[in-house]
Short mmCIF file of C-alpha atoms in Angstrom, two decimals:
data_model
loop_
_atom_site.label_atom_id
_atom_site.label_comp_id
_atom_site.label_asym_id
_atom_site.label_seq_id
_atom_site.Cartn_x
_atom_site.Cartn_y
_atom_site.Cartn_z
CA UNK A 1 0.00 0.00 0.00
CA UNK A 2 2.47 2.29 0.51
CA UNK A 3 4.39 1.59 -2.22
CA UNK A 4 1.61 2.11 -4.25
CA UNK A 5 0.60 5.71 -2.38
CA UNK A 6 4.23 6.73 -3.46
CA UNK A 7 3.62 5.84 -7.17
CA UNK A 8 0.20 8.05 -7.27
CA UNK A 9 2.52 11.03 -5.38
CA UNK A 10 5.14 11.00 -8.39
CA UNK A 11 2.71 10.96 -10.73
CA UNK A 12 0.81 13.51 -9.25
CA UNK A 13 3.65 15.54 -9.60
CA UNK A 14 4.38 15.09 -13.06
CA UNK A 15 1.52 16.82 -14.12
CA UNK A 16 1.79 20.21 -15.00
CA UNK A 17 -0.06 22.96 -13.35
CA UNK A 18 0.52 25.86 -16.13
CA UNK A 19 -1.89 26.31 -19.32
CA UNK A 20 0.70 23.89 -20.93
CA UNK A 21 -1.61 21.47 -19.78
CA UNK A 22 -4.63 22.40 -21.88
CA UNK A 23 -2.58 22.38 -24.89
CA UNK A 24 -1.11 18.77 -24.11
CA UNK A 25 -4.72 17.31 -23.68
CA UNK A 26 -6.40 19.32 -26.18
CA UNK A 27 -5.61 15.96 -28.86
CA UNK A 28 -4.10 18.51 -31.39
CA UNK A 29 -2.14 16.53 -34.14
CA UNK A 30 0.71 18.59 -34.07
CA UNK A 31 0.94 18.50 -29.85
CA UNK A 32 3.96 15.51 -29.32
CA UNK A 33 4.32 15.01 -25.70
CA UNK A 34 6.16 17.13 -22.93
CA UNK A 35 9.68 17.28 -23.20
CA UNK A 36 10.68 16.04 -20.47
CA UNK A 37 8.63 12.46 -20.95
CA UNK A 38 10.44 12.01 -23.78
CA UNK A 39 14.10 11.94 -22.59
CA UNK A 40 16.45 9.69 -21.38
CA UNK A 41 19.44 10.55 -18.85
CA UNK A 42 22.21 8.49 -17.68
CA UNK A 43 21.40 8.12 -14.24
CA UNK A 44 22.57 10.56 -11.40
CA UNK A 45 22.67 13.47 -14.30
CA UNK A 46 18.86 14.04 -14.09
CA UNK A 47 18.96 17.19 -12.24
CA UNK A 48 22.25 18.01 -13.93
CA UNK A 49 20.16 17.92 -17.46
CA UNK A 50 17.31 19.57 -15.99
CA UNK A 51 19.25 22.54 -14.99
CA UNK A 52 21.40 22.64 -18.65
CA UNK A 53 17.06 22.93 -20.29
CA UNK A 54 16.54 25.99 -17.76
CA UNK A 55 12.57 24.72 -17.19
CA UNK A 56 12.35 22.89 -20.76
CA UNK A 57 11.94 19.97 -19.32
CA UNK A 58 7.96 20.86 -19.05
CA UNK A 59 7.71 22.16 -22.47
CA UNK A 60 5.26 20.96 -24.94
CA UNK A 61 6.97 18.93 -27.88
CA UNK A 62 5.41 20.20 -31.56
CA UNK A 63 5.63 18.86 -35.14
CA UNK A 64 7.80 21.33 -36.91
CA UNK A 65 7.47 25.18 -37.03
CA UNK A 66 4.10 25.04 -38.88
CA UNK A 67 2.91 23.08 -35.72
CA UNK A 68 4.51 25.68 -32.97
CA UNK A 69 2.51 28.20 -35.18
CA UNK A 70 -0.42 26.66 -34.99
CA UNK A 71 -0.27 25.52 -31.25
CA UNK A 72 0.21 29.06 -30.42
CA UNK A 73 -2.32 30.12 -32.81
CA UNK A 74 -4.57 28.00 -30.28
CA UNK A 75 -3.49 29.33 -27.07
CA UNK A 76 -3.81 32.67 -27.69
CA UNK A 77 -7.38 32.35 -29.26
CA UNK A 78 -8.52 30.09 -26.15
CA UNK A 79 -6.39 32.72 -23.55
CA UNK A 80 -4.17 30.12 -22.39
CA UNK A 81 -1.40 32.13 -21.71
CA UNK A 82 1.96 31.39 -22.81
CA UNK A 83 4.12 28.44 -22.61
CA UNK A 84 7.59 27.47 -24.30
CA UNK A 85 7.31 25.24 -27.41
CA UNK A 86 10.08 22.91 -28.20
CA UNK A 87 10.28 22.27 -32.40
CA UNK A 88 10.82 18.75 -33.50
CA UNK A 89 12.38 18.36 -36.68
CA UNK A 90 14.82 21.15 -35.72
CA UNK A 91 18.17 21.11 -37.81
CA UNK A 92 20.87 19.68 -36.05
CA UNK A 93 23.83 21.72 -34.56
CA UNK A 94 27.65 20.90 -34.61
CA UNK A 95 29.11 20.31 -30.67
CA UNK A 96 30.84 23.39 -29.11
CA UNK A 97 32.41 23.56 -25.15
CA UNK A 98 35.35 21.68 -24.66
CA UNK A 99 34.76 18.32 -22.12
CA UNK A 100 32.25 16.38 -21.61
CA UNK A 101 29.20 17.50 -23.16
CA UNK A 102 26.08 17.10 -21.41
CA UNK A 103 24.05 16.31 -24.26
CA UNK A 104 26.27 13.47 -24.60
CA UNK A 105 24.27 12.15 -21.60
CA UNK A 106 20.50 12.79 -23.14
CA UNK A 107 19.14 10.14 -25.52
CA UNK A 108 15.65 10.79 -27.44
CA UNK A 109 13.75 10.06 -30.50
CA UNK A 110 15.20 11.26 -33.61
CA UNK A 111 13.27 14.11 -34.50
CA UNK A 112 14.28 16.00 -31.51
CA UNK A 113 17.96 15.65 -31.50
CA UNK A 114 18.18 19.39 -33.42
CA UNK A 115 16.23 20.58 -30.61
CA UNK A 116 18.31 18.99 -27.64
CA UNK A 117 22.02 20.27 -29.83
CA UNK A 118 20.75 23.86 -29.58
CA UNK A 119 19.19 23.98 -26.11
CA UNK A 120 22.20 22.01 -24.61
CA UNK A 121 24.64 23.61 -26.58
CA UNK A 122 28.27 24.55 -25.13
CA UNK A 123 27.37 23.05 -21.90
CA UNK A 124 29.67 20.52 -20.20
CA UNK A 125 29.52 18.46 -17.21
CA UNK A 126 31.48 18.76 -14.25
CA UNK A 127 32.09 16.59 -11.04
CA UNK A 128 31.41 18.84 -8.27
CA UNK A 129 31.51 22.89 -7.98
CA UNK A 130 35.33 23.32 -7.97
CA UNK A 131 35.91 21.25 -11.16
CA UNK A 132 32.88 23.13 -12.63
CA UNK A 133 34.85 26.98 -11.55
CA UNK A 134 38.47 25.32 -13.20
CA UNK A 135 36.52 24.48 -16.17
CA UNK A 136 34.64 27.61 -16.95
CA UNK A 137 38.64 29.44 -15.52
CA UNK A 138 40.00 27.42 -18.18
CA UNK A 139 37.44 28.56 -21.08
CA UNK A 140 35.18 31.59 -20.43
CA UNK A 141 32.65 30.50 -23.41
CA UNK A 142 32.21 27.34 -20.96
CA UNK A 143 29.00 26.62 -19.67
CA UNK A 144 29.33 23.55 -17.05
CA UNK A 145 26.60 21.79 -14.93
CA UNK A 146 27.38 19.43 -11.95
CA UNK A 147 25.59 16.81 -10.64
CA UNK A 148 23.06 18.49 -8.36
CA UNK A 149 22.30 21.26 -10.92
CA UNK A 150 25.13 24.07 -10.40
CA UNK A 151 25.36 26.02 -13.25
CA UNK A 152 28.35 27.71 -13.61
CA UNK A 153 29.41 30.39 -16.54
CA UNK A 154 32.44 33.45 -16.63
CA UNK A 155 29.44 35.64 -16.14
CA UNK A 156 26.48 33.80 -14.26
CA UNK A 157 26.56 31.12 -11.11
CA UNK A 158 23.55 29.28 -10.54
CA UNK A 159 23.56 27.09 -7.63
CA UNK A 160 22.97 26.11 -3.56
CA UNK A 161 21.03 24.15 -1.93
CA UNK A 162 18.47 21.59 -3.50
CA UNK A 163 15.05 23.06 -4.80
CA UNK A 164 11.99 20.94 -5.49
CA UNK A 165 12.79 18.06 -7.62
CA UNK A 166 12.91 18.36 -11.75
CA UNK A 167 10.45 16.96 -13.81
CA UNK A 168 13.70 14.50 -14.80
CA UNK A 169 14.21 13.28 -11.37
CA UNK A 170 10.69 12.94 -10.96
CA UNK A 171 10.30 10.48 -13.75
CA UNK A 172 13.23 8.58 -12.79
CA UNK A 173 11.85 8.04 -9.32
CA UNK A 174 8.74 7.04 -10.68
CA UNK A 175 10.03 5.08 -12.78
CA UNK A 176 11.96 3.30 -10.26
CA UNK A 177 8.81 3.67 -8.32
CA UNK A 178 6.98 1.89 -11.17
CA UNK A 179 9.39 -1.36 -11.29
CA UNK A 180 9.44 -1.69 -7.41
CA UNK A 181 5.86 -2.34 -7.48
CA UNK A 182 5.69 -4.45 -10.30
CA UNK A 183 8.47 -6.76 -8.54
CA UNK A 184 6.38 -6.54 -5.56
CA UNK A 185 3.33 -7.40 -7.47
CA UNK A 186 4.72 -10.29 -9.14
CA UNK A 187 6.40 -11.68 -5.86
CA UNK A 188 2.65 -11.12 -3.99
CA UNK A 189 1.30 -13.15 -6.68
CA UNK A 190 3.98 -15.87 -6.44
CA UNK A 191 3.06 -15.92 -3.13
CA UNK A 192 -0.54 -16.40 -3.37
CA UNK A 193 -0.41 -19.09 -5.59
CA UNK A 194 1.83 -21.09 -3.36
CA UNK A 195 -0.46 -20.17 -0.65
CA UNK A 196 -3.19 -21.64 -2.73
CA UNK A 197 -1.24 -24.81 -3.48
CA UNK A 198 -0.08 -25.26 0.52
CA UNK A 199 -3.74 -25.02 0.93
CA UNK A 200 -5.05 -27.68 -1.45
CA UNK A 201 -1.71 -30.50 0.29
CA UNK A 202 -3.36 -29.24 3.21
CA UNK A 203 -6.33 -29.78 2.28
CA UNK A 204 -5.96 -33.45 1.11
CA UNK A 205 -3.52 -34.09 3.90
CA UNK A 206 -7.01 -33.76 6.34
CA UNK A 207 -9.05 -35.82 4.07
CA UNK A 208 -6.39 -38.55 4.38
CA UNK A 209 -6.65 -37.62 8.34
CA UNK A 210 -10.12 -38.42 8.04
CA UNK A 211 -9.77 -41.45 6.09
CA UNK A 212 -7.70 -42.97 8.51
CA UNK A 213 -9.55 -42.07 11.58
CA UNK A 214 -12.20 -43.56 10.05
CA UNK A 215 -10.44 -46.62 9.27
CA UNK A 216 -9.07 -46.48 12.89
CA UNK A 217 -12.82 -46.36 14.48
CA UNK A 218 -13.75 -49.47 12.18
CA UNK A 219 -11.05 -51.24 12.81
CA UNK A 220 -11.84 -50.52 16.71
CA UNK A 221 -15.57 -51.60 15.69
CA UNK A 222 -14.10 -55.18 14.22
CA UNK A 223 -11.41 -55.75 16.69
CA UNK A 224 -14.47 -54.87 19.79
CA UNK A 225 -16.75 -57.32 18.02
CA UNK A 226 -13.86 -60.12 17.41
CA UNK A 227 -13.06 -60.21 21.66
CA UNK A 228 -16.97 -60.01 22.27
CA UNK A 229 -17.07 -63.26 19.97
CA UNK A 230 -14.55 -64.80 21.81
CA UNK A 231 -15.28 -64.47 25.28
CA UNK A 232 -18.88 -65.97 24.33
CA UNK A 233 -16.74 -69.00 23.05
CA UNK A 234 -14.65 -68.74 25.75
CA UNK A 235 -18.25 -68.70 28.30
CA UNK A 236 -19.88 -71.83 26.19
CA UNK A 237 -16.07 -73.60 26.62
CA UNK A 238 -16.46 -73.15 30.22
CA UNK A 239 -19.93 -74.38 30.68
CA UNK A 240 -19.41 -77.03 28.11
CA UNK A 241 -16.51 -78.13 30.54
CA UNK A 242 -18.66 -78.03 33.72
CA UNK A 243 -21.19 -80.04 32.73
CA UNK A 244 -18.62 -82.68 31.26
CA UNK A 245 -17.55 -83.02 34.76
CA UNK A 246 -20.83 -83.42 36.54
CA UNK A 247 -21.58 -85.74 34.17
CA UNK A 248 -18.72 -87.76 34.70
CA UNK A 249 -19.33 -88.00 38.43
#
């Protein structure tokens, strides 16, 4: 149970709270998915990757530029404010930043690999905060991220201590949520059905109990019957023998 009350949290918190949201379920043909629900990250670089999309991560996915045109064509004429639109089918972009390049770390379908060059562009990872500062020393057009979302730049430092969880780390708890309680379900399931088979030996194992308890009484019964038979022979023996003797006097 409360594995299961954990699953329904995360996914609770997955959903979106912005006019994004409308858009998403409004079952427009060029409306993909949200961004961040269609991304992959090595583990341990999800809030690393969240922090490199500055908020993308909860940006609607559209077909193309005709379909960002048209999706906010729609939001403006039903008043659903604004929200970022990420373009599939963007053209790709050749890798800048020297290092390890985050984007490196973020698998996705094709169509949005343009997309994820450009909005990840020049940005590198980093270990911790002072490899992050001797990186960005050693190259001022370096942009590097560590692993708990530090962003550090020659002209902006983002970083201290933990905020509310990405949409990324979200989905990798949930799905780690997710997997826990299928395991669990298939092991409670295991475990019924041998319940249900220990039940059916035990089952039979009482019937036999029976059976032979019943076999036990009869053969009582028989055995009862047999020594009341023979102390009636052993009675007629004895008279039989008395009156021998009388007569023999």
């Amino acid at each position: 149970a409360a594995l299961e009350a954990r699953v329904e949290a995360l996914r609770l918190l997955t959903q979106s709270k912005d006019g994004s949201a409308d858009l998403l379920g409004s079952g427009r043909d060029e409306v993909v998915g949200r961004l961040g629900e269609m991304l992959t990250v090595e583990p341990g670089w999800e809030a690393a990757v969240a922090a490199a999309l500055r908020g993308m991560t909860e940006a609607i996915v559209v077909q193309g530029l005709p379909g960002a045109l048209a999706a906010t064509g729609y939001m403006a004429d039903a008043d659903l404010g604004r929200a970022p639109l990420v373009v599939a089918q963007a053209p790709r972009r050749n890798p800048a930043g020297t290092g390890r390049r985050i984007r490196d770390l973020v698998s996705a379908p094709d169509d949005l690999a343009g997309a994820l060059d450009h909005l990840l562009a020049g940005v590198v990872v980093a270990d911790g905060a002072d490899h992050a500062a001797a990186l960005v020393d050693a190259d001022a057009t370096t942009v590097a991220v560590t692993p708990d979302g530090d962003i550090f730049s020659a002209w902006l430092v983002e970083g201290g201590s933990a905020a509310a969880p990405s949409l990324l780390e979200v989905h990798a708890e949930l799905a780690e949520a997710e997997r826990a309680l299928a395991v669990a379900g298939h092991d409670a399931d295991r475990l019924r059905f041998e319940a249900e088979q220990a039940a059916v030996v035990l089952a039979e194992a009482r019937a036999g109990e029976e059976a032979a308890l019943a076999a036990l009484h009869e053969s009582d019964a028989s055995l009862a019957a047999v020594a009341d038979k023979l102390g009636s022979f052993r009675q007629a023996q004895a008279a039989a023998t008395r009156e021998a003797e009388r007569l023999a006097e």
